[in-house]
Amino acid sequence: MSKIDELLVDVARLVESGQSNQMSLTVVTGGAVITGRLAPEAVWRQRVSEVLADSDRLAEFSTVFASAAAKDRPPTHLHFHLARILQGPVGIPETGGMYRVSIADISAWTIGDVSYSDH
């Protein structure tokens, strides 16, 4: 097991404290490259809950995400919204998705979105 990057934990802590969703980040985790904007866990959970609640098949799961996030512990995960998994020259999904990534599983990261092109 590798040592958790405390600088990345500090970035996550700042996102959590400011309730901001403007920090763009790109990470490598498990061989995948994920790029997008970070959101506070509570904001991310609420948005996932809303999406699930609107689904005929998945509405029952919305309450799991509506529960409050623990605030008295250091962040253990990054919560991406408007994020894409970069695969070759494309981003999946095109419209951006909601991803939760364990900080302990991140092997590399950089500030900002990585652009991709389908040209």
Coordinates of N, CA, C and O in Angstrom, one line a residue:
M1 N 0.8 -1.2 0.0 CA 0.0 0.0 0.0 C 0.9 1.2 0.0 O 1.8 1.3 0.8
S2 N 0.6 2.2 -0.9 CA 1.4 3.4 -0.9 C 0.9 4.5 0.0 O -0.2 4.4 0.6
K3 N 1.7 5.4 0.3 CA 1.4 6.5 1.2 C 0.5 7.5 0.5 O 0.7 7.8 -0.7
I4 N -0.5 7.9 1.2 CA -1.5 8.9 0.7 C -0.9 10.2 0.5 O -0.1 10.7 1.3
D5 N -1.1 10.9 -0.7 CA -0.6 12.2 -1.0 C -1.3 13.2 -0.2 O -2.4 13.6 -0.4
E6 N -0.6 13.8 0.8 CA -1.1 14.8 1.7 C -1.5 16.1 1.0 O -2.4 16.8 1.4
L7 N -0.8 16.4 -0.1 CA -1.1 17.6 -0.8 C -2.5 17.4 -1.5 O -3.3 18.4 -1.5
L8 N -2.7 16.3 -2.0 CA -4.0 16.0 -2.6 C -5.1 16.0 -1.6 O -6.2 16.5 -1.8
V9 N -4.8 15.5 -0.4 CA -5.8 15.5 0.7 C -6.1 17.0 1.1 O -7.3 17.4 1.3
D10 N -5.1 17.8 1.1 CA -5.3 19.3 1.3 C -6.2 19.9 0.3 O -7.0 20.8 0.6
V11 N -6.0 19.5 -1.0 CA -6.8 20.1 -2.1 C -8.3 19.6 -1.8 O -9.2 20.4 -1.9
A12 N -8.5 18.4 -1.5 CA -9.8 17.8 -1.2 C -10.4 18.5 0.0 O -11.6 18.9 0.0
R13 N -9.6 18.8 1.0 CA -10.1 19.4 2.2 C -10.6 20.8 1.9 O -11.6 21.3 2.4
L14 N -9.8 21.5 1.0 CA -10.2 22.9 0.6 C -11.5 22.9 -0.2 O -12.4 23.8 0.0
V15 N -11.7 22.0 -1.1 CA -12.9 21.8 -1.8 C -14.1 21.6 -0.9 O -15.1 22.2 -1.0
E16 N -13.9 20.7 0.1 CA -14.9 20.4 1.1 C -15.3 21.6 1.9 O -16.4 21.9 2.2
S17 N -14.3 22.4 2.4 CA -14.6 23.5 3.3 C -15.2 24.7 2.6 O -16.0 25.4 3.2
G18 N -14.9 24.9 1.3 CA -15.4 26.0 0.6 C -16.7 25.7 -0.2 O -17.3 26.6 -0.7
Q19 N -17.2 24.5 -0.2 CA -18.4 24.1 -0.9 C -18.3 24.6 -2.4 O -19.2 25.0 -3.0
S20 N -17.0 24.5 -2.9 CA -16.8 25.0 -4.3 C -16.8 23.8 -5.3 O -16.4 22.7 -4.9
N21 N -17.2 24.1 -6.5 CA -17.1 23.1 -7.5 C -16.3 23.6 -8.7 O -16.5 23.2 -9.8
Q22 N -15.3 24.5 -8.5 CA -14.6 25.1 -9.6 C -13.2 24.5 -9.8 O -12.5 24.9 -10.8
M23 N -12.7 23.7 -8.9 CA -11.4 23.1 -9.0 C -11.4 22.0 -10.0 O -12.0 21.0 -9.9
S24 N -10.6 22.2 -11.1 CA -10.5 21.1 -12.1 C -9.2 20.3 -11.8 O -8.2 20.8 -11.4
L25 N -9.4 19.0 -12.0 CA -8.3 18.1 -11.7 C -8.3 16.9 -12.6 O -9.4 16.5 -13.1
T26 N -7.1 16.4 -12.9 CA -7.0 15.2 -13.7 C -6.2 14.2 -12.9 O -5.2 14.5 -12.3
V27 N -6.7 12.9 -12.8 CA -6.0 11.9 -12.0 C -5.9 10.6 -12.8 O -6.6 10.4 -13.7
V28 N -4.9 9.9 -12.4 CA -4.7 8.5 -12.9 C -4.9 7.6 -11.7 O -4.4 7.7 -10.7
T29 N -5.9 6.6 -12.0 CA -6.2 5.7 -11.0 C -6.5 4.3 -11.6 O -7.3 4.3 -12.6
G30 N -5.9 3.3 -11.2 CA -6.1 2.0 -11.8 C -5.9 2.0 -13.3 O -6.6 1.2 -14.0
G31 N -5.0 2.8 -13.8 CA -4.7 2.8 -15.2 C -5.7 3.7 -16.0 O -5.5 4.0 -17.2
A32 N -6.7 4.2 -15.4 CA -7.7 5.1 -16.1 C -7.3 6.6 -15.8 O -6.8 6.9 -14.7
V33 N -7.5 7.4 -16.8 CA -7.3 8.8 -16.6 C -8.7 9.5 -16.5 O -9.5 9.3 -17.4
I34 N -9.0 10.2 -15.4 CA -10.3 10.8 -15.2 C -10.0 12.3 -15.0 O -9.1 12.7 -14.3
T35 N -10.7 13.1 -15.8 CA -10.6 14.5 -15.8 C -11.9 15.2 -15.6 O -12.9 14.8 -16.1
G36 N -11.9 16.3 -14.7 CA -13.2 17.0 -14.5 C -13.1 17.9 -13.3 O -12.0 18.2 -12.9
R37 N -14.2 18.4 -12.8 CA -14.2 19.3 -11.7 C -14.6 18.6 -10.4 O -15.4 17.7 -10.4
L38 N -13.9 19.0 -9.3 CA -14.2 18.4 -8.0 C -15.4 19.1 -7.4 O -15.6 20.3 -7.6
A39 N -16.2 18.3 -6.7 CA -17.3 18.9 -5.9 C -17.2 18.4 -4.5 O -16.6 17.4 -4.2
P40 N -17.7 19.2 -3.6 CA -17.8 18.7 -2.2 C -18.6 17.5 -2.1 O -19.6 17.3 -2.9
E41 N -18.3 16.6 -1.2 CA -19.0 15.3 -1.1 C -20.5 15.5 -1.0 O -21.3 14.8 -1.6
A42 N -20.9 16.5 -0.1 CA -22.4 16.7 0.1 C -23.1 17.1 -1.2 O -24.2 16.7 -1.4
V43 N -22.4 18.0 -1.9 CA -23.0 18.4 -3.2 C -23.1 17.3 -4.2 O -24.1 17.1 -4.9
W44 N -22.0 16.5 -4.3 CA -22.0 15.3 -5.2 C -23.1 14.3 -4.8 O -23.8 13.9 -5.7
R45 N -23.2 14.0 -3.5 CA -24.2 13.1 -3.0 C -25.6 13.6 -3.4 O -26.5 12.8 -3.8
Q46 N -25.9 14.8 -3.2 CA -27.2 15.4 -3.5 C -27.5 15.3 -5.0 O -28.6 14.9 -5.3
R47 N -26.6 15.6 -5.8 CA -26.8 15.5 -7.3 C -27.0 14.0 -7.7 O -27.9 13.8 -8.5
V48 N -26.2 13.1 -7.2 CA -26.5 11.7 -7.5 C -27.8 11.3 -7.0 O -28.6 10.6 -7.7
S49 N -28.2 11.7 -5.8 CA -29.5 11.3 -5.3 C -30.6 11.9 -6.2 O -31.6 11.2 -6.4
E50 N -30.5 13.1 -6.7 CA -31.5 13.7 -7.6 C -31.6 12.9 -8.9 O -32.8 12.6 -9.3
V51 N -30.5 12.5 -9.4 CA -30.5 11.7 -10.7 C -31.2 10.4 -10.5 O -32.0 10.0 -11.3
L52 N -30.9 9.7 -9.4 CA -31.5 8.4 -9.1 C -33.0 8.6 -8.8 O -33.8 7.7 -9.2
A53 N -33.4 9.6 -8.1 CA -34.8 9.8 -7.7 C -35.6 10.0 -9.0 O -36.8 9.6 -9.0
D54 N -35.0 10.5 -10.0 CA -35.8 10.7 -11.3 C -35.9 9.5 -12.1 O -36.5 9.5 -13.2
S55 N -35.2 8.4 -11.7 CA -35.2 7.2 -12.5 C -36.3 6.2 -12.0 O -36.5 6.0 -10.8
D56 N -37.1 5.7 -13.0 CA -38.1 4.7 -12.6 C -37.5 3.4 -12.0 O -38.2 2.9 -11.1
R57 N -36.4 3.0 -12.5 CA -35.8 1.8 -12.0 C -34.9 1.9 -10.8 O -34.7 1.0 -10.1
L58 N -34.3 3.1 -10.6 CA -33.3 3.3 -9.5 C -33.7 4.2 -8.4 O -32.9 4.5 -7.5
A59 N -34.9 4.7 -8.4 CA -35.3 5.7 -7.4 C -35.1 5.2 -6.0 O -34.8 6.0 -5.1
E60 N -35.3 3.9 -5.7 CA -35.1 3.5 -4.3 C -33.7 3.6 -3.8 O -33.5 3.7 -2.6
F61 N -32.7 3.8 -4.7 CA -31.3 4.0 -4.2 C -31.0 5.4 -3.9 O -30.0 5.7 -3.3
S62 N -31.9 6.3 -4.2 CA -31.6 7.8 -4.0 C -31.4 8.1 -2.5 O -30.6 9.0 -2.2
T63 N -32.1 7.4 -1.6 CA -31.9 7.8 -0.2 C -30.5 7.4 0.3 O -30.1 8.1 1.3
V64 N -29.9 6.4 -0.3 CA -28.5 6.1 0.2 C -27.6 7.3 0.0 O -26.8 7.6 0.9
F65 N -27.7 8.0 -1.1 CA -26.9 9.1 -1.4 C -27.3 10.4 -0.8 O -26.5 11.3 -0.6
A66 N -28.6 10.4 -0.3 CA -29.1 11.7 0.3 C -28.6 11.8 1.8 O -28.7 12.9 2.3
S67 N -28.1 10.7 2.3 CA -27.6 10.8 3.7 C -26.4 11.8 3.8 O -25.6 11.9 2.8
A68 N -26.2 12.4 4.9 CA -25.2 13.4 5.1 C -23.8 12.8 5.1 O -23.6 11.7 5.6
A69 N -22.9 13.5 4.5 CA -21.4 13.1 4.5 C -20.8 13.4 5.9 O -21.2 14.4 6.5
A70 N -19.9 12.6 6.3 CA -19.2 12.9 7.6 C -18.3 14.1 7.4 O -17.5 14.2 6.5
K71 N -18.4 15.0 8.3 CA -17.6 16.3 8.2 C -16.4 16.3 9.1 O -15.6 17.2 9.0
D72 N -16.3 15.4 10.1 CA -15.3 15.5 11.1 C -14.1 14.6 10.8 O -13.3 14.3 11.7
R73 N -13.9 14.2 9.5 CA -12.8 13.4 9.2 C -12.1 13.9 7.9 O -12.7 14.7 7.2
P74 N -10.8 13.6 7.8 CA -10.2 14.1 6.5 C -10.8 13.4 5.3 O -11.3 12.3 5.4
P75 N -10.8 14.0 4.2 CA -11.4 13.4 3.0 C -10.6 12.2 2.6 O -9.4 12.1 2.7
T76 N -11.3 11.1 2.2 CA -10.7 9.9 1.7 C -11.0 9.7 0.2 O -10.3 8.8 -0.4
H77 N -11.9 10.5 -0.3 CA -12.2 10.3 -1.8 C -12.4 11.7 -2.4 O -12.6 12.7 -1.7
L78 N -12.1 11.7 -3.7 CA -12.4 12.9 -4.5 C -13.8 12.6 -5.2 O -14.1 11.5 -5.6
H79 N -14.6 13.7 -5.3 CA -15.9 13.6 -5.9 C -15.9 14.4 -7.2 O -15.9 15.7 -7.0
F80 N -15.9 13.8 -8.3 CA -15.9 14.5 -9.6 C -17.3 14.7 -10.1 O -18.1 13.8 -10.0
H81 N -17.6 15.8 -10.7 CA -18.8 16.0 -11.5 C -18.3 16.6 -12.9 O -17.2 17.1 -13.0
L82 N -19.1 16.5 -13.9 CA -18.8 16.9 -15.2 C -17.4 16.3 -15.6 O -16.6 17.0 -16.2
A83 N -17.2 15.0 -15.2 CA -15.9 14.4 -15.5 C -16.0 13.4 -16.6 O -17.1 12.9 -16.9
R84 N -14.9 13.1 -17.1 CA -14.8 12.1 -18.2 C -13.6 11.2 -18.0 O -12.6 11.6 -17.5
I85 N -13.8 9.9 -18.4 CA -12.7 9.0 -18.5 C -12.1 9.1 -19.9 O -12.8 9.0 -20.9
L86 N -10.8 9.4 -19.9 CA -10.2 9.6 -21.2 C -9.8 8.3 -21.8 O -9.1 7.5 -21.1
Q87 N -10.2 8.0 -23.0 CA -9.9 6.8 -23.7 C -9.5 7.2 -25.1 O -10.3 7.5 -25.9
G88 N -8.2 7.1 -25.4 CA -7.7 7.5 -26.7 C -8.1 9.0 -26.9 O -7.9 9.8 -26.0
P89 N -8.7 9.3 -28.1 CA -9.0 10.7 -28.4 C -10.3 11.1 -27.9 O -10.8 12.2 -28.3
V90 N -11.1 10.3 -27.1 CA -12.4 10.7 -26.7 C -12.5 10.7 -25.2 O -11.8 10.0 -24.5
G91 N -13.5 11.4 -24.7 CA -13.9 11.4 -23.3 C -15.2 10.7 -23.1 O -16.2 10.9 -23.9
I92 N -15.3 9.8 -22.1 CA -16.5 9.0 -21.9 C -17.0 9.3 -20.5 O -16.3 9.3 -19.5
P93 N -18.3 9.7 -20.3 CA -19.3 10.0 -21.4 C -19.0 11.4 -21.9 O -18.4 12.2 -21.3
E94 N -19.6 11.7 -23.1 CA -19.3 13.0 -23.7 C -19.9 14.2 -22.8 O -19.3 15.2 -22.8
T95 N -21.0 13.9 -22.1 CA -21.6 15.0 -21.3 C -21.0 15.1 -19.9 O -21.3 16.0 -19.2
G96 N -20.1 14.2 -19.5 CA -19.5 14.2 -18.2 C -20.3 13.4 -17.2 O -21.5 13.2 -17.4
G97 N -19.6 12.8 -16.3 CA -20.3 11.9 -15.3 C -19.9 12.3 -13.9 O -19.2 13.2 -13.7
M98 N -20.4 11.5 -13.0 CA -20.2 11.7 -11.6 C -19.3 10.5 -11.1 O -19.8 9.3 -11.1
Y99 N -18.1 10.8 -10.7 CA -17.2 9.8 -10.2 C -16.7 10.0 -8.8 O -16.5 11.1 -8.4
R100 N -16.6 8.9 -8.1 CA -16.0 9.0 -6.7 C -14.7 8.1 -6.8 O -14.8 7.0 -7.1
V101 N -13.6 8.7 -6.4 CA -12.3 8.1 -6.6 C -11.6 8.1 -5.2 O -11.5 9.2 -4.6
S102 N -11.1 7.0 -4.8 CA -10.3 6.9 -3.6 C -9.0 7.6 -3.7 O -8.3 7.4 -4.7
I103 N -8.7 8.5 -2.8 CA -7.4 9.3 -2.9 C -6.3 8.3 -2.8 O -5.2 8.4 -3.4
A104 N -6.4 7.2 -2.0 CA -5.4 6.2 -1.8 C -5.0 5.5 -3.1 O -3.9 4.9 -3.3
D105 N -6.0 5.5 -4.1 CA -5.8 4.7 -5.3 C -5.2 5.6 -6.4 O -5.0 5.1 -7.6
I106 N -5.0 6.9 -6.2 CA -4.5 7.8 -7.2 C -3.0 7.7 -7.3 O -2.3 7.9 -6.3
S107 N -2.5 7.4 -8.5 CA -1.0 7.3 -8.7 C -0.4 8.5 -9.3 O 0.8 8.7 -9.1
A108 N -1.2 9.4 -9.9 CA -0.7 10.6 -10.5 C -1.8 11.6 -10.6 O -3.0 11.2 -10.7
W109 N -1.5 12.9 -10.6 CA -2.5 13.9 -10.7 C -2.0 15.2 -11.2 O -0.8 15.5 -11.0
T110 N -2.8 16.1 -11.7 CA -2.4 17.4 -12.1 C -3.6 18.3 -12.0 O -4.8 17.9 -12.2
I111 N -3.3 19.6 -11.8 CA -4.4 20.6 -11.8 C -4.9 20.9 -13.2 O -4.1 21.0 -14.1
G112 N -6.2 21.0 -13.3 CA -6.7 21.3 -14.6 C -7.3 20.1 -15.4 O -7.0 18.9 -15.1
D113 N -8.2 20.4 -16.3 CA -8.8 19.4 -17.2 C -7.8 19.1 -18.3 O -7.1 20.0 -18.8
V114 N -7.7 17.8 -18.7 CA -6.9 17.4 -19.8 C -7.9 17.5 -21.0 O -9.0 16.9 -21.0
S115 N -7.5 18.2 -22.0 CA -8.4 18.3 -23.2 C -8.2 17.1 -24.1 O -7.2 16.4 -24.0
Y116 N -9.3 16.8 -24.8 CA -9.2 15.7 -25.8 C -9.9 16.2 -27.0 O -10.6 17.2 -27.0
S117 N -9.7 15.6 -28.1 CA -10.2 16.0 -29.4 C -10.7 14.8 -30.2 O -10.0 13.8 -30.2
D118 N -11.8 14.9 -30.9 CA -12.2 13.9 -31.8 C -11.9 14.2 -33.2 O -12.5 13.6 -34.1
H119 N -11.0 15.1 -33.5 CA -10.7 15.5 -34.8 C -9.5 14.7 -35.3 O -8.6 14.4 -34.7

